[in-house]
Amino acid sequence: MYAIVEIAGQQFKVSKDLKVYVHRLANEEGSKVSFDKVLLLDDNGNVTLGAPAIEGASVEAKVLQHLKGDKVIVFKKKRRKGYKKRNGHRQYLTQIVIEGITAAGAKKAASKKAAAEATVETAEAPKKKATKAKKEDTQE
């Protein structure tokens, strides 16, 4: 089972026990966090797509540590002009481990469809009775 979830503005393909580096989260180390914006859910070949997100589905994770990423060198140069600029950047990151994926949205969607079909059937039944009554009135 895997899911595509949006975490801190980025989309990640996650599964149980996967460690992921994401942009810095405000949660403390060791705390649990839940992500509700699940865009796609694959349960052994049974794929559920969200529009834009799957309602009721969530991904549970635990914050392992806060750290800084590798240094990225930004070097700008204009040839024959004597212009050189060297700058560096280290991104603030959070390492999380995925503890579980909850797929409650798929069950709720199925029950909503069944409830909608039941209401359609009950709404059609009185209409049929009314048309029969009109036919009897016109025959007399």
PDB file of C-alpha atoms in Angstrom:
ATOM      1  CA  MET A   1       0.000   0.000   0.000  1.00  0.00           C
ATOM      2  CA  TYR A   2       1.297   3.441  -0.903  1.00  0.00           C
ATOM      3  CA  ALA A   3      -0.055   6.971  -1.111  1.00  0.00           C
ATOM      4  CA  ILE A   4       0.856  10.236  -2.757  1.00  0.00           C
ATOM      5  CA  VAL A   5       0.522  12.941  -0.132  1.00  0.00           C
ATOM      6  CA  GLU A   6       1.242  16.659  -0.028  1.00  0.00           C
ATOM      7  CA  ILE A   7       3.559  17.620   2.825  1.00  0.00           C
ATOM      8  CA  ALA A   8       4.769  21.209   3.316  1.00  0.00           C
ATOM      9  CA  GLY A   9       4.011  22.193  -0.284  1.00  0.00           C
ATOM     10  CA  GLN A  10       5.645  19.157  -1.904  1.00  0.00           C
ATOM     11  CA  GLN A  11       4.204  15.827  -3.058  1.00  0.00           C
ATOM     12  CA  PHE A  12       5.739  12.561  -1.860  1.00  0.00           C
ATOM     13  CA  LYS A  13       5.079   8.900  -2.637  1.00  0.00           C
ATOM     14  CA  VAL A  14       5.052   7.267   0.800  1.00  0.00           C
ATOM     15  CA  SER A  15       4.529   3.823   2.257  1.00  0.00           C
ATOM     16  CA  LYS A  16       4.694   2.369   5.765  1.00  0.00           C
ATOM     17  CA  ASP A  17       8.095   2.614   7.562  1.00  0.00           C
ATOM     18  CA  LEU A  18       9.551   4.964   4.910  1.00  0.00           C
ATOM     19  CA  LYS A  19      11.868   7.780   6.081  1.00  0.00           C
ATOM     20  CA  VAL A  20      11.361  11.063   4.241  1.00  0.00           C
ATOM     21  CA  TYR A  21      13.128  14.436   4.380  1.00  0.00           C
ATOM     22  CA  VAL A  22      10.611  17.308   4.073  1.00  0.00           C
ATOM     23  CA  HIS A  23      10.776  21.072   4.481  1.00  0.00           C
ATOM     24  CA  ARG A  24      10.997  22.122   8.129  1.00  0.00           C
ATOM     25  CA  LEU A  25       7.844  21.368  10.131  1.00  0.00           C
ATOM     26  CA  ALA A  26       6.848  23.245  13.288  1.00  0.00           C
ATOM     27  CA  ASN A  27       6.338  20.032  15.299  1.00  0.00           C
ATOM     28  CA  GLU A  28       8.818  18.953  17.976  1.00  0.00           C
ATOM     29  CA  GLU A  29      11.086  15.922  17.664  1.00  0.00           C
ATOM     30  CA  GLY A  30       9.325  12.720  18.720  1.00  0.00           C
ATOM     31  CA  SER A  31       5.831  14.129  18.167  1.00  0.00           C
ATOM     32  CA  LYS A  32       3.286  12.577  15.838  1.00  0.00           C
ATOM     33  CA  VAL A  33       1.831  14.438  12.879  1.00  0.00           C
ATOM     34  CA  SER A  34      -1.035  13.653  10.505  1.00  0.00           C
ATOM     35  CA  PHE A  35      -1.299  14.717   6.859  1.00  0.00           C
ATOM     36  CA  ASP A  36      -4.841  14.876   5.446  1.00  0.00           C
ATOM     37  CA  LYS A  37      -4.083  15.975   1.893  1.00  0.00           C
ATOM     38  CA  VAL A  38      -3.836  12.507   0.319  1.00  0.00           C
ATOM     39  CA  LEU A  39      -3.988  12.848  -3.473  1.00  0.00           C
ATOM     40  CA  LEU A  40      -3.779   9.174  -4.510  1.00  0.00           C
ATOM     41  CA  LEU A  41      -4.129   5.908  -2.657  1.00  0.00           C
ATOM     42  CA  ASP A  42      -3.079   2.472  -3.956  1.00  0.00           C
ATOM     43  CA  ASP A  43      -4.218  -0.522  -1.918  1.00  0.00           C
ATOM     44  CA  ASN A  44      -2.764  -3.607  -3.684  1.00  0.00           C
ATOM     45  CA  GLY A  45      -3.890  -2.521  -7.157  1.00  0.00           C
ATOM     46  CA  ASN A  46      -7.087  -0.782  -6.008  1.00  0.00           C
ATOM     47  CA  VAL A  47      -6.329   2.846  -6.922  1.00  0.00           C
ATOM     48  CA  THR A  48      -8.351   5.733  -5.481  1.00  0.00           C
ATOM     49  CA  LEU A  49      -7.888   9.223  -6.918  1.00  0.00           C
ATOM     50  CA  GLY A  50      -8.832  12.371  -5.094  1.00  0.00           C
ATOM     51  CA  ALA A  51     -10.335  15.466  -6.615  1.00  0.00           C
ATOM     52  CA  PRO A  52      -8.141  17.168  -5.387  1.00  0.00           C
ATOM     53  CA  ALA A  53      -7.795  15.140  -2.155  1.00  0.00           C
ATOM     54  CA  ILE A  54      -9.391  11.951  -0.817  1.00  0.00           C
ATOM     55  CA  GLU A  55     -11.775  12.773   2.029  1.00  0.00           C
ATOM     56  CA  GLY A  56     -11.203  10.801   5.209  1.00  0.00           C
ATOM     57  CA  ALA A  57      -7.809   9.429   4.133  1.00  0.00           C
ATOM     58  CA  SER A  58      -4.741  10.428   6.109  1.00  0.00           C
ATOM     59  CA  VAL A  59      -1.076   9.587   6.581  1.00  0.00           C
ATOM     60  CA  GLU A  60       0.316   9.294  10.104  1.00  0.00           C
ATOM     61  CA  ALA A  61       3.999  10.106  10.696  1.00  0.00           C
ATOM     62  CA  LYS A  62       6.473  10.683  13.508  1.00  0.00           C
ATOM     63  CA  VAL A  63       9.062  13.485  13.530  1.00  0.00           C
ATOM     64  CA  LEU A  64      12.526  11.983  13.984  1.00  0.00           C
ATOM     65  CA  GLN A  65      14.817  15.028  13.830  1.00  0.00           C
ATOM     66  CA  HIS A  66      15.339  18.542  12.531  1.00  0.00           C
ATOM     67  CA  LEU A  67      18.484  19.133  10.492  1.00  0.00           C
ATOM     68  CA  LYS A  68      20.069  21.162   7.716  1.00  0.00           C
ATOM     69  CA  GLY A  69      20.590  19.808   4.223  1.00  0.00           C
ATOM     70  CA  ASP A  70      23.803  19.740   2.213  1.00  0.00           C
ATOM     71  CA  LYS A  71      25.310  23.060   1.186  1.00  0.00           C
ATOM     72  CA  VAL A  72      24.419  24.212  -2.320  1.00  0.00           C
ATOM     73  CA  ILE A  73      26.887  26.634  -3.905  1.00  0.00           C
ATOM     74  CA  VAL A  74      25.412  29.427  -6.020  1.00  0.00           C
ATOM     75  CA  PHE A  75      28.098  30.894  -8.302  1.00  0.00           C
ATOM     76  CA  LYS A  76      27.392  33.791 -10.667  1.00  0.00           C
ATOM     77  CA  LYS A  77      29.874  35.084 -13.213  1.00  0.00           C
ATOM     78  CA  LYS A  78      29.896  37.421 -16.186  1.00  0.00           C
ATOM     79  CA  ARG A  79      32.814  36.737 -18.429  1.00  0.00           C
ATOM     80  CA  ARG A  80      35.297  39.496 -19.286  1.00  0.00           C
ATOM     81  CA  LYS A  81      33.639  41.868 -16.799  1.00  0.00           C
ATOM     82  CA  GLY A  82      35.368  40.882 -13.573  1.00  0.00           C
ATOM     83  CA  TYR A  83      32.031  40.003 -11.942  1.00  0.00           C
ATOM     84  CA  LYS A  84      32.022  36.951  -9.668  1.00  0.00           C
ATOM     85  CA  LYS A  85      29.612  36.173  -6.820  1.00  0.00           C
ATOM     86  CA  ARG A  86      29.803  33.058  -4.667  1.00  0.00           C
ATOM     87  CA  ASN A  87      26.971  32.271  -2.279  1.00  0.00           C
ATOM     88  CA  GLY A  88      25.866  29.183  -0.364  1.00  0.00           C
ATOM     89  CA  HIS A  89      22.602  27.863   1.003  1.00  0.00           C
ATOM     90  CA  ARG A  90      21.626  25.096   3.429  1.00  0.00           C
ATOM     91  CA  GLN A  91      17.940  24.141   3.518  1.00  0.00           C
ATOM     92  CA  TYR A  92      16.238  23.489   6.872  1.00  0.00           C
ATOM     93  CA  LEU A  93      14.757  19.973   6.791  1.00  0.00           C
ATOM     94  CA  THR A  94      12.751  17.609   8.989  1.00  0.00           C
ATOM     95  CA  GLN A  95      13.169  13.847   8.869  1.00  0.00           C
ATOM     96  CA  ILE A  96       9.914  11.938   9.377  1.00  0.00           C
ATOM     97  CA  VAL A  97       9.035   8.244   9.344  1.00  0.00           C
ATOM     98  CA  ILE A  98       5.649   7.127   7.991  1.00  0.00           C
ATOM     99  CA  GLU A  99       3.830   5.038  10.605  1.00  0.00           C
ATOM    100  CA  GLY A 100       0.640   4.258   8.732  1.00  0.00           C
ATOM    101  CA  ILE A 101      -1.787   5.096   5.952  1.00  0.00           C
ATOM    102  CA  THR A 102      -5.502   5.301   6.736  1.00  0.00           C
ATOM    103  CA  ALA A 103      -7.825   4.680   3.796  1.00  0.00           C
ATOM    104  CA  ALA A 104     -11.156   5.579   5.399  1.00  0.00           C
ATOM    105  CA  GLY A 105     -12.097   7.728   2.395  1.00  0.00           C
ATOM    106  CA  ALA A 106     -12.607   4.734   0.102  1.00  0.00           C
ATOM    107  CA  LYS A 107     -15.150   3.148   2.462  1.00  0.00           C
ATOM    108  CA  LYS A 108     -17.016   6.419   2.961  1.00  0.00           C
ATOM    109  CA  ALA A 109     -17.218   7.052  -0.780  1.00  0.00           C
ATOM    110  CA  ALA A 110     -18.718   3.603  -1.363  1.00  0.00           C
ATOM    111  CA  SER A 111     -21.332   4.126   1.359  1.00  0.00           C
ATOM    112  CA  LYS A 112     -22.203   7.564  -0.060  1.00  0.00           C
ATOM    113  CA  LYS A 113     -22.827   6.017  -3.486  1.00  0.00           C
ATOM    114  CA  ALA A 114     -25.070   3.337  -1.958  1.00  0.00           C
ATOM    115  CA  ALA A 115     -26.998   5.969  -0.002  1.00  0.00           C
ATOM    116  CA  ALA A 116     -27.394   8.110  -3.118  1.00  0.00           C
ATOM    117  CA  GLU A 117     -28.770   5.131  -5.090  1.00  0.00           C
ATOM    118  CA  ALA A 118     -31.233   4.362  -2.292  1.00  0.00           C
ATOM    119  CA  THR A 119     -32.528   7.931  -2.270  1.00  0.00           C
ATOM    120  CA  VAL A 120     -32.914   7.889  -6.058  1.00  0.00           C
ATOM    121  CA  GLU A 121     -34.958   4.668  -5.892  1.00  0.00           C
ATOM    122  CA  THR A 122     -37.242   6.026  -3.166  1.00  0.00           C
ATOM    123  CA  ALA A 123     -37.696   9.291  -5.060  1.00  0.00           C
ATOM    124  CA  GLU A 124     -38.733   7.443  -8.221  1.00  0.00           C
ATOM    125  CA  ALA A 125     -41.273   5.181  -6.496  1.00  0.00           C
ATOM    126  CA  PRO A 126     -43.863   7.915  -5.623  1.00  0.00           C
ATOM    127  CA  LYS A 127     -43.627   9.329  -9.148  1.00  0.00           C
ATOM    128  CA  LYS A 128     -44.711   6.002 -10.638  1.00  0.00           C
ATOM    129  CA  LYS A 129     -47.714   5.801  -8.302  1.00  0.00           C
ATOM    130  CA  ALA A 130     -48.733   9.326  -9.197  1.00  0.00           C
ATOM    131  CA  THR A 131     -48.677   8.554 -12.939  1.00  0.00           C
ATOM    132  CA  LYS A 132     -50.884   5.487 -12.416  1.00  0.00           C
ATOM    133  CA  ALA A 133     -53.387   7.587 -10.476  1.00  0.00           C
ATOM    134  CA  LYS A 134     -53.500  10.158 -13.301  1.00  0.00           C
ATOM    135  CA  LYS A 135     -54.165   7.423 -15.875  1.00  0.00           C
ATOM    136  CA  GLU A 136     -57.097   6.101 -13.808  1.00  0.00           C
ATOM    137  CA  ASP A 137     -58.577   9.626 -13.543  1.00  0.00           C
ATOM    138  CA  THR A 138     -58.374  10.167 -17.296  1.00  0.00           C
ATOM    139  CA  GLN A 139     -60.042   6.806 -18.059  1.00  0.00           C
ATOM    140  CA  GLU A 140     -63.153   7.672 -16.009  1.00  0.00           C
TER     141      GLU A 140
END
